[in-house]
C-alpha atoms as one frame of an Amber mdcrd trajectory, in Angstrom:
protein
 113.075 146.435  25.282 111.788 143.110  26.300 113.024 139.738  24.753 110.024
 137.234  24.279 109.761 134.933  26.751 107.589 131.499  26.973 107.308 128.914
  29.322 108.037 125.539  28.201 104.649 123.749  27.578 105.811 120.534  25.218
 108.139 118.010  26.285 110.024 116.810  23.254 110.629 112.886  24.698 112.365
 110.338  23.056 113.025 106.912  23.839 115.213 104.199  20.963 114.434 100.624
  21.137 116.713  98.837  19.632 115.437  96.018  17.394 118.854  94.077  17.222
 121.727  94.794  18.497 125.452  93.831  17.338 126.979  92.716  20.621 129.678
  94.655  22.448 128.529  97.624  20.407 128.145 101.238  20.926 124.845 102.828
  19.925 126.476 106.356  19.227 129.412 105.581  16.960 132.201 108.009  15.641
 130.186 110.147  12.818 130.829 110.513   9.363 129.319 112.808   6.778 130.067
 111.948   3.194 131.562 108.140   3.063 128.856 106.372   2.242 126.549 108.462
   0.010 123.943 110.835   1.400 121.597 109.717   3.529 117.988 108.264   2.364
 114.990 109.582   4.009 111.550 107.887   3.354 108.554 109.630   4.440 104.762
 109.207   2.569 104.509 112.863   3.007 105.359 114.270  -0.222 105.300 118.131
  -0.999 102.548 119.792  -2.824 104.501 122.724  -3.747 107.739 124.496  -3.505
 106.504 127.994  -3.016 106.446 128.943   0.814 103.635 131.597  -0.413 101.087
 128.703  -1.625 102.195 126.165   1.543 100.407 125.467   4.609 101.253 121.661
   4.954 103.535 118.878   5.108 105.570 120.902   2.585 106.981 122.756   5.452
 109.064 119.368   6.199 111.212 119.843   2.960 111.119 123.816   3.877 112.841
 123.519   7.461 115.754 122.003   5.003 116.077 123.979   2.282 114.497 127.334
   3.082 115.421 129.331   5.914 113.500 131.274   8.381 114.715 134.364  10.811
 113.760 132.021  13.811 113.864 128.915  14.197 114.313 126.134  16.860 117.572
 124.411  17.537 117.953 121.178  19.170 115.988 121.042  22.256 114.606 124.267
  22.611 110.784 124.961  22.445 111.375 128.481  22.306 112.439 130.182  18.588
 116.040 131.081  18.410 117.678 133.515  15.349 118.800 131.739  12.801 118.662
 133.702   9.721 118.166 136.636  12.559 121.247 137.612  14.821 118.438 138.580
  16.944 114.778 139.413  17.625 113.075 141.400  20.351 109.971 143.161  21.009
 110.923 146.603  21.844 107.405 147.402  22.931 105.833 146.454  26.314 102.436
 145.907  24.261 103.615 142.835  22.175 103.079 145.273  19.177 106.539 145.970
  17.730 109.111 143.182  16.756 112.325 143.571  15.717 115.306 141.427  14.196
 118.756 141.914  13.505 120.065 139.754  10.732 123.084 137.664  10.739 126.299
 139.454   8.619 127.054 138.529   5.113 123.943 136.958   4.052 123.202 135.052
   1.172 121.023 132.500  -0.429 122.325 129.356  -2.330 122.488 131.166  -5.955
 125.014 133.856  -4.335 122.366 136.937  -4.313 122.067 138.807  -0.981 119.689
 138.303   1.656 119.462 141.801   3.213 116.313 143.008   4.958 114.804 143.971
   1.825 114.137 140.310   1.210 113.107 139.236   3.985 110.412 142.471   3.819
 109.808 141.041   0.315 108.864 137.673   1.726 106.416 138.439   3.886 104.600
 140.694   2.077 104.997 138.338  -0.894 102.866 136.090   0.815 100.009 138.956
   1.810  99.694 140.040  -1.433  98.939 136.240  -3.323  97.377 135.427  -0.842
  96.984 131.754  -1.669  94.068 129.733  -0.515  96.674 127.191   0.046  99.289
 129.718   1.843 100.071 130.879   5.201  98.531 134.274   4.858  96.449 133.039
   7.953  99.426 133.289  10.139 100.022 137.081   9.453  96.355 138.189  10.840
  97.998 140.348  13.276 100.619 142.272  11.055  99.955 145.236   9.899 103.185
 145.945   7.769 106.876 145.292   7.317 109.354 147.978   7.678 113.148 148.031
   7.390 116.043 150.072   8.227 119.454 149.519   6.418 120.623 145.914   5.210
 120.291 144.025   8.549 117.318 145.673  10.424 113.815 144.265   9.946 110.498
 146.024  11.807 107.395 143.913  11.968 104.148 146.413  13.498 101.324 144.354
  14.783  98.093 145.654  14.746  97.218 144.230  18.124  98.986 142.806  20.699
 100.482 138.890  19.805 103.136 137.325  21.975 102.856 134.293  19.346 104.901
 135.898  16.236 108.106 134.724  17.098 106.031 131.692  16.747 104.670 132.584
  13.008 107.953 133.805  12.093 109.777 130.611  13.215 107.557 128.413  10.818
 108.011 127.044   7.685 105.424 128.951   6.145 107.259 132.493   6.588 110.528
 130.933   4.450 112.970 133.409   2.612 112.592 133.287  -1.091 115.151 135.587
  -3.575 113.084 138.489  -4.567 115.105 138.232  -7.980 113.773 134.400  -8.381
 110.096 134.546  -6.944 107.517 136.456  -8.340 105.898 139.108  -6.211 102.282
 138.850  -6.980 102.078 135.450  -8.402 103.407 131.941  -7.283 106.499 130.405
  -8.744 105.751 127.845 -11.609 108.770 125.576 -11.887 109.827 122.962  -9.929
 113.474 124.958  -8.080 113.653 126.343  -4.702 116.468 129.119  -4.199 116.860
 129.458  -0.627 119.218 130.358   2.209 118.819 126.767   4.213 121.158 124.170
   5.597 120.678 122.321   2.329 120.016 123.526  -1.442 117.464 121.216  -3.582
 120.209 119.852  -6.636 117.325 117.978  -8.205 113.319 116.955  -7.531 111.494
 114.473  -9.439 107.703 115.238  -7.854 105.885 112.516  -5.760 109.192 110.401
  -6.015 112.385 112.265  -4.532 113.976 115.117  -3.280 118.113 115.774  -3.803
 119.435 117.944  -1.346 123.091 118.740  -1.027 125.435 121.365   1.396 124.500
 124.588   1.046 127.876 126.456   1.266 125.868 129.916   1.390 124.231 129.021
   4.753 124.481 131.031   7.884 122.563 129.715  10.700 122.300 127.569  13.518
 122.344 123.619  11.719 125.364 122.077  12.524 125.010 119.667   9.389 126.256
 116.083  10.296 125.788 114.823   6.933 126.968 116.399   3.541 124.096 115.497
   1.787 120.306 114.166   1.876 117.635 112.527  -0.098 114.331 112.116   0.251
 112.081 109.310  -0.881 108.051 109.665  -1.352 106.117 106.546  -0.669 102.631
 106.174  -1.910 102.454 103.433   1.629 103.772 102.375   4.450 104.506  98.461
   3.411 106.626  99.680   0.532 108.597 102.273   2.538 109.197  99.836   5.635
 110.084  96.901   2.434 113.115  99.718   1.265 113.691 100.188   4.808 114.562
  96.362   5.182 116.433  96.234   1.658 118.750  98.996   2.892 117.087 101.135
  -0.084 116.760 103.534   2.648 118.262 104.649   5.527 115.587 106.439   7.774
 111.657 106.882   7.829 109.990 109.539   8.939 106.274 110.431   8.233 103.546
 107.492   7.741 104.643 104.430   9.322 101.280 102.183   9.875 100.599 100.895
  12.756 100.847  97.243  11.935 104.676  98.103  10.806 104.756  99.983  13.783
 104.122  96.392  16.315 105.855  94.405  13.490 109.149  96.726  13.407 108.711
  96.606  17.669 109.152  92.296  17.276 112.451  90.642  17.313 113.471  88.513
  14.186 115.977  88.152  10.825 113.483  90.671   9.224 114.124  93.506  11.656
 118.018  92.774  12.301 120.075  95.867  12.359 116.970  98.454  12.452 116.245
 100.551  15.232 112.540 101.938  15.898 112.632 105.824  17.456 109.329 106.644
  19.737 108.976 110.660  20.693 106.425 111.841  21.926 103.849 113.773  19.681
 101.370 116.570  19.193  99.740 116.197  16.246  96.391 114.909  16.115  93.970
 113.616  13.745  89.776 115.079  13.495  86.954 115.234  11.458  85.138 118.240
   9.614  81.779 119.627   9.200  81.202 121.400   6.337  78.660 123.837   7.066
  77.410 124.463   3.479  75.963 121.175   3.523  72.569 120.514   3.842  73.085
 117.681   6.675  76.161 118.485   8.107  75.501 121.878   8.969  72.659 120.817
  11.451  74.267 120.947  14.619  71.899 118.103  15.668  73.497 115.800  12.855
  77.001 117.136  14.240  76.050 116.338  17.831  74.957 112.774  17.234  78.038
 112.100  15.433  79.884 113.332  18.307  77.785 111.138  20.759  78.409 107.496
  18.608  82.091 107.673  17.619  84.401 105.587  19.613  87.980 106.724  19.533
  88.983 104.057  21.750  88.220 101.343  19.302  89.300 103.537  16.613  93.276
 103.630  18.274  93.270 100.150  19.504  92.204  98.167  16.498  93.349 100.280
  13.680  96.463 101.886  15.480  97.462  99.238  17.742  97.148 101.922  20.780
 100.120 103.808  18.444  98.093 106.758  18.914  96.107 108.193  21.831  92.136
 109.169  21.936  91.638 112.783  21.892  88.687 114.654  23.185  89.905 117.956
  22.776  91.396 119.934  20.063  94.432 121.130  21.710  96.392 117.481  22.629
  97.937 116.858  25.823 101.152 117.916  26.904 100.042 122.143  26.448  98.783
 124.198  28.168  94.885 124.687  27.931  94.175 121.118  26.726  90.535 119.560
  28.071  88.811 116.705  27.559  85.484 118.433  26.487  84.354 116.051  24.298
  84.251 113.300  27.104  82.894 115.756  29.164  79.274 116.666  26.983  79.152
 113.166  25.653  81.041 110.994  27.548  81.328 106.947  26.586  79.549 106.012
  22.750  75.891 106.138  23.531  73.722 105.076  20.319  70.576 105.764  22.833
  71.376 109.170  23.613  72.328 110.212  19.895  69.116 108.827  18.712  67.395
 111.472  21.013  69.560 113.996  19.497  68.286 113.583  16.217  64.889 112.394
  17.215  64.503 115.961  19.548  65.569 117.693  16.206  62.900 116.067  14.426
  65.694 114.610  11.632  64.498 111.281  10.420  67.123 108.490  10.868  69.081
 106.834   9.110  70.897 110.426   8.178  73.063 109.888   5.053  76.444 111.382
   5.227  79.193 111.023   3.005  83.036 111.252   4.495  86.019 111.663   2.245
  89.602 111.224   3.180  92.786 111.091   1.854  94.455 108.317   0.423  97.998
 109.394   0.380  98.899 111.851   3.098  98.200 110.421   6.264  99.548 107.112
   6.458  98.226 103.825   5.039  96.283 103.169   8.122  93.913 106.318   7.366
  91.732 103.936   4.675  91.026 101.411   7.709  90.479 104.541  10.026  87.413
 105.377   7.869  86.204 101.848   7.292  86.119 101.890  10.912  84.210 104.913
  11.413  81.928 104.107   8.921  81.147 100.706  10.707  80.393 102.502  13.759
  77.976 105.104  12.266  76.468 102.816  10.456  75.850 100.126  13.196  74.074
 102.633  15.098  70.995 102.326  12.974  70.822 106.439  12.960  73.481 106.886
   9.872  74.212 105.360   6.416  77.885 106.488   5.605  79.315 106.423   2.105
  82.976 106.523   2.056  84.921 108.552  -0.783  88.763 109.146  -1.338  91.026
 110.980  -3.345  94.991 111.600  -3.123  96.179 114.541  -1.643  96.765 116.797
  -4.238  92.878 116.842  -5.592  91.505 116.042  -2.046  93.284 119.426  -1.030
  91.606 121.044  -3.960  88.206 119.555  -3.085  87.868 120.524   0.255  88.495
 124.218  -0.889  85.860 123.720  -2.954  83.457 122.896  -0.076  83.139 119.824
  -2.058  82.982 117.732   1.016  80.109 117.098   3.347  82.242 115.249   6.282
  86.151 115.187   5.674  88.802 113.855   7.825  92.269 116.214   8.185  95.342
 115.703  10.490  97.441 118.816  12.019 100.670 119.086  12.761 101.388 122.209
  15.162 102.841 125.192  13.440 104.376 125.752  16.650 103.640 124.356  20.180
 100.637 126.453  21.865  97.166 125.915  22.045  97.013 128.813  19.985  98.313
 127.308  17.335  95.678 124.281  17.362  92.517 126.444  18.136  93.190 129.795
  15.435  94.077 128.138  12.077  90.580 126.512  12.471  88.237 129.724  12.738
  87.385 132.629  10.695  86.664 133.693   7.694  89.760 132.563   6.151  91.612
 129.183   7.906  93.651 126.130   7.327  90.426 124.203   6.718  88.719 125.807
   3.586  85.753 125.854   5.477  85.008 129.668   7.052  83.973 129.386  10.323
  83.392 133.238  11.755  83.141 132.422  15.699  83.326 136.138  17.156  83.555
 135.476  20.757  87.169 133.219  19.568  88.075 135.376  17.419  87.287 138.997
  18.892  87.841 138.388  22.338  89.639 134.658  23.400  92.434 134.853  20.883
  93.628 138.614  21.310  93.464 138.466  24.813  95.467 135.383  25.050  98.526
 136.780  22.600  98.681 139.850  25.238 100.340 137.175  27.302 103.682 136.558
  27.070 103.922 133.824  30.016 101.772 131.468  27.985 101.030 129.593  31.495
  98.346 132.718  31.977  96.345 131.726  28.633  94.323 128.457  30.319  91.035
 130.013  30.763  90.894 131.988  27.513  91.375 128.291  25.699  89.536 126.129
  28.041  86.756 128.483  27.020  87.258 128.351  23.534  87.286 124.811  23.690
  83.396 125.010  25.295  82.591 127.056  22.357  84.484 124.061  19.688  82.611
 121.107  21.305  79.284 122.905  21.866  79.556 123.684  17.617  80.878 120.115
  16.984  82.155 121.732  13.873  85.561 120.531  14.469  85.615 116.020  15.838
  88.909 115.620  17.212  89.326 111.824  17.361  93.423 110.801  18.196  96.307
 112.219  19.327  99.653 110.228  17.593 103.328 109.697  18.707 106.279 110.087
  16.391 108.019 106.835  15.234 111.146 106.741  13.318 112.474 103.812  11.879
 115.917 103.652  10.835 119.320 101.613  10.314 120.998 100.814  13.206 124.211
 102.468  10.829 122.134 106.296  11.457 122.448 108.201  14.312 120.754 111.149
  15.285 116.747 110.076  15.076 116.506 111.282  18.264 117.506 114.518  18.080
 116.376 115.224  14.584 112.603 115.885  15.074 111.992 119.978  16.437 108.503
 120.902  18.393 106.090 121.068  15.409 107.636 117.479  14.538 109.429 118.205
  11.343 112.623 116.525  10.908 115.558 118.079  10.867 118.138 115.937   8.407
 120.834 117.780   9.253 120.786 115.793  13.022 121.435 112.703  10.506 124.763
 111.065  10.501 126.442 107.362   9.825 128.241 105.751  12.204 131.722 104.560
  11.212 133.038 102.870  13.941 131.866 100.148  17.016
């Protein structure tokens, strides 16, 4: 039997500036739980479901509360640890057979049992709906779910992948009652019953989330606070404004970068707020649909490529908040390049206009790119703006720009309604695996199918028969050649995390795990100076 072992490849860094600071004061107070109502979270990242099986989003940050998963990661480690599990090995030395142990006595927040039969249920839940929306894409390398007695679950792989204690560790593989969830259709109302830290008392959609103590819960959170709620901004000026009128308590996901600088300043409007800076790995790019008549010409793709600047992009419209990115796996893991920089180097409107021109594709190229107005922050609407300036001053493209909230934009790019659209990713866990296969084959995270054989056949198996991730460099460096030779896939910034917050909370720092999702459990007030 052989545990799974990783080396650590992200560095979870944090660093609190205080804003203003009561003097003679202690940062880290005494801790209380319940005196002064549960704590307000404000994030623009709003759910667009409940149902693990239809989820593979920003969802997951309400999941990693309420719903629990076999592994998970407490604070500090980059590595999953059991949580719903006792334990989990592979007992194999191929990386083919893993099995958990579950924690004694079970049960999810309605009372029922959670016994290995539902967790079995779970996962194969989510094979058999197989939601264009759902995590199905995480499971390509199980072949089946087994069990033996209450507390013993079997997963057998069908090839070797020293990543599932990754998969199983993510929000997407949460534990739903089998007596509650349909098994071969989606849940239609708007309740959760899971085994979490928290259970959801109430949810008002696009507005708020209630979540109180779950007294059922058996797992590794050592809650700080009795109970949470979570706000859902349409921006960031109106969540920063509640922020400042003590209407919340925290902020989390979509902070602009003007807010950002402005939140950074000293003054009356920032006194007794403190802004949280970690250090992040999720990353922002454009995509190519290749069912469109211009975008799917690689010299169209290619000249794109050769004319964007990210530099301008994250100084003038982040404020140098975020980082450029010329690769699709971000710095800070192993296997990240700078490939992009390396084929096409600085903006060069000279050498994209021999792209096209060598392609015999008359200029200027109309392309239409479509982004979200509502998921990524209110800085994503000036992102575009920007990119469409560029493109557009180049003389060899005239860009339209088109927007929708997240809900139908999701829906549209499913569709293949969208010639050019702009995502953001969030790891699912931290690995270049995780930022290099949700993005190919037939069926991915992007709508889009994108069958690259040599990734998929050859650079991604042979990389999950490693379980010292250090040893995968070359299978993903190549991969990467293969990503920015396509130019399907544009990465253009890297971001940080920033977490605004009363000076009253503690436990920012610590509440964000290694895909980024925050932990509210880590959330506490202080009660005394």
């Amino acid at each position: 039997m052989r545990v799974f072992n990783r080396n650590r490849s992200l560095q979870q860094m944090a660093a609190i500036v205080s804003i203003s600071l009561v003097a003679g004061c202690s940062l880290l107070g005494e801790e209380s739980s319940d005196d002064a109502g549960p704590i307000v979270v404000g994030t623009t990242s709003a759910p667009s479901t409940l149902d693990p099986a239809a989820a593979w989003d920003g969802s997951w940050e309400l999941f990693r509360n309420i719903y629990q998963t076999l592994l998970s990661y407490p604070n500090g480690a980059t590595d999953p640890q059991p949580d719903a599990a006792k334990s989990c090995v592979f007992t194999d030395s191929s990386n083919r057979t893993y099995k958990c142990e579950l924690r004694d006595g079970l049960k999810f927040s309605n009372g029922d049992k959670l016994d290995a039969k539902a967790v079995k249920y779970s996962i194969d839940r989510i094979r058999t709906i197989n939601a264009v929306t759902g995590p199905n894409g995480l499971l390509g390398s199980l072949a089946g779910v087994e069990t033996n007695g209450e507390r013993e679950v079997i997963f057998r792989l069908n090839k070797a992948d020293a990543t599932f204690p990754f998969v199983l560790a993510t929000p997407g593989m949460s534990l739903v009652d089998p007596d509650d969830y349909p098994a071969r259709s989606l849940r239609k109302d708007d309740g959760i019953v899971g085994s979490g830290p928290y259970r959801l008392q109430s949810y008002d959609e696009g507005k708020q989330a209630v979540l109180v103590r779950n007294d059922n819960y058996k797992g590794f959170a050592d809650r700080k606070n009795d109970a949470v709620t979570i706000r859902y901004f349409q921006d960031s000026g109106a969540m920063v404004k509640a922020l400042r009128a003590k209407d919340i308590d925290i902020t989390y996901q979509g902070l602009a970068a003007d807010d950002i600088v402005d939140l950074e300043s000293k003054g009356t409007a920032n006194e007794g707020l403190q802004l949280i800076e970690a250090a992040g790995s999720n990353i922002n790019y454009l995509v190519f649909n290749p069912k469109d008549p211009v975008s799917n010409k690689l010299a169209v793709r290619r000249a794109v490529a050769q004319v964007v600047d990210r530099a301008a992009i994250a100084h003038k419209i982040y404020k140098d908040t975020v980082d450029p990115l010329y690769s699709m796996v971000p710095t800070g893991l192993t296997g990240h390049t700078t490939g992009f920089f390396d084929a096409f180097g600085d903006p060069d409107t000279k050498k994209a206009r021999a792209i096209l021109s060598d392609a015999d594709i008359n200029t200027p190229v109309p392309l239409t790119l479509w982004y979200t107005t509502d998921r990524y922050g209110s800085d994503t609407g000036l992102e575009f703006k920007e990119l469409k300036s560029q493109l557009d001053a180049s003389g060899l493209f005239s860009v339209t720009l088109k927007s929708r909230p997240w809900n139908a934009y999701v829906k549209g790019y499913q569709n293949g309604e969208y010639p050019v659209f702009g995502r953001g990713w969030a790891p699912d866990f931290p690995d270049a695996d995780n930022f290099i296969a949700p993005f190919v084959g037939e069926q991915n995270a992007l709508g889009t199918p994108y069958p690259e054989k040599r990734i998929t056949q050859v650079l991604l198996p042979r990389s999950r028969q490693q379980s010292d991730r250090a040893n995968v460099a070359k299978d993903f460096e190549e991969a990467q050649r293969i990503l920015v030779d396509d130019a399907r896939l544009l990465p253009l910034w890297q971001g940080k995390q920033y977490i605004a917050s009363s000076e009253d909370v503690s436990g920012g720092e610590r509440s964000l795990d290694p895909s980024t999702i925050m932990m509210v459990w880590e959330l506490s007030r202080k009660t005394s100076w």
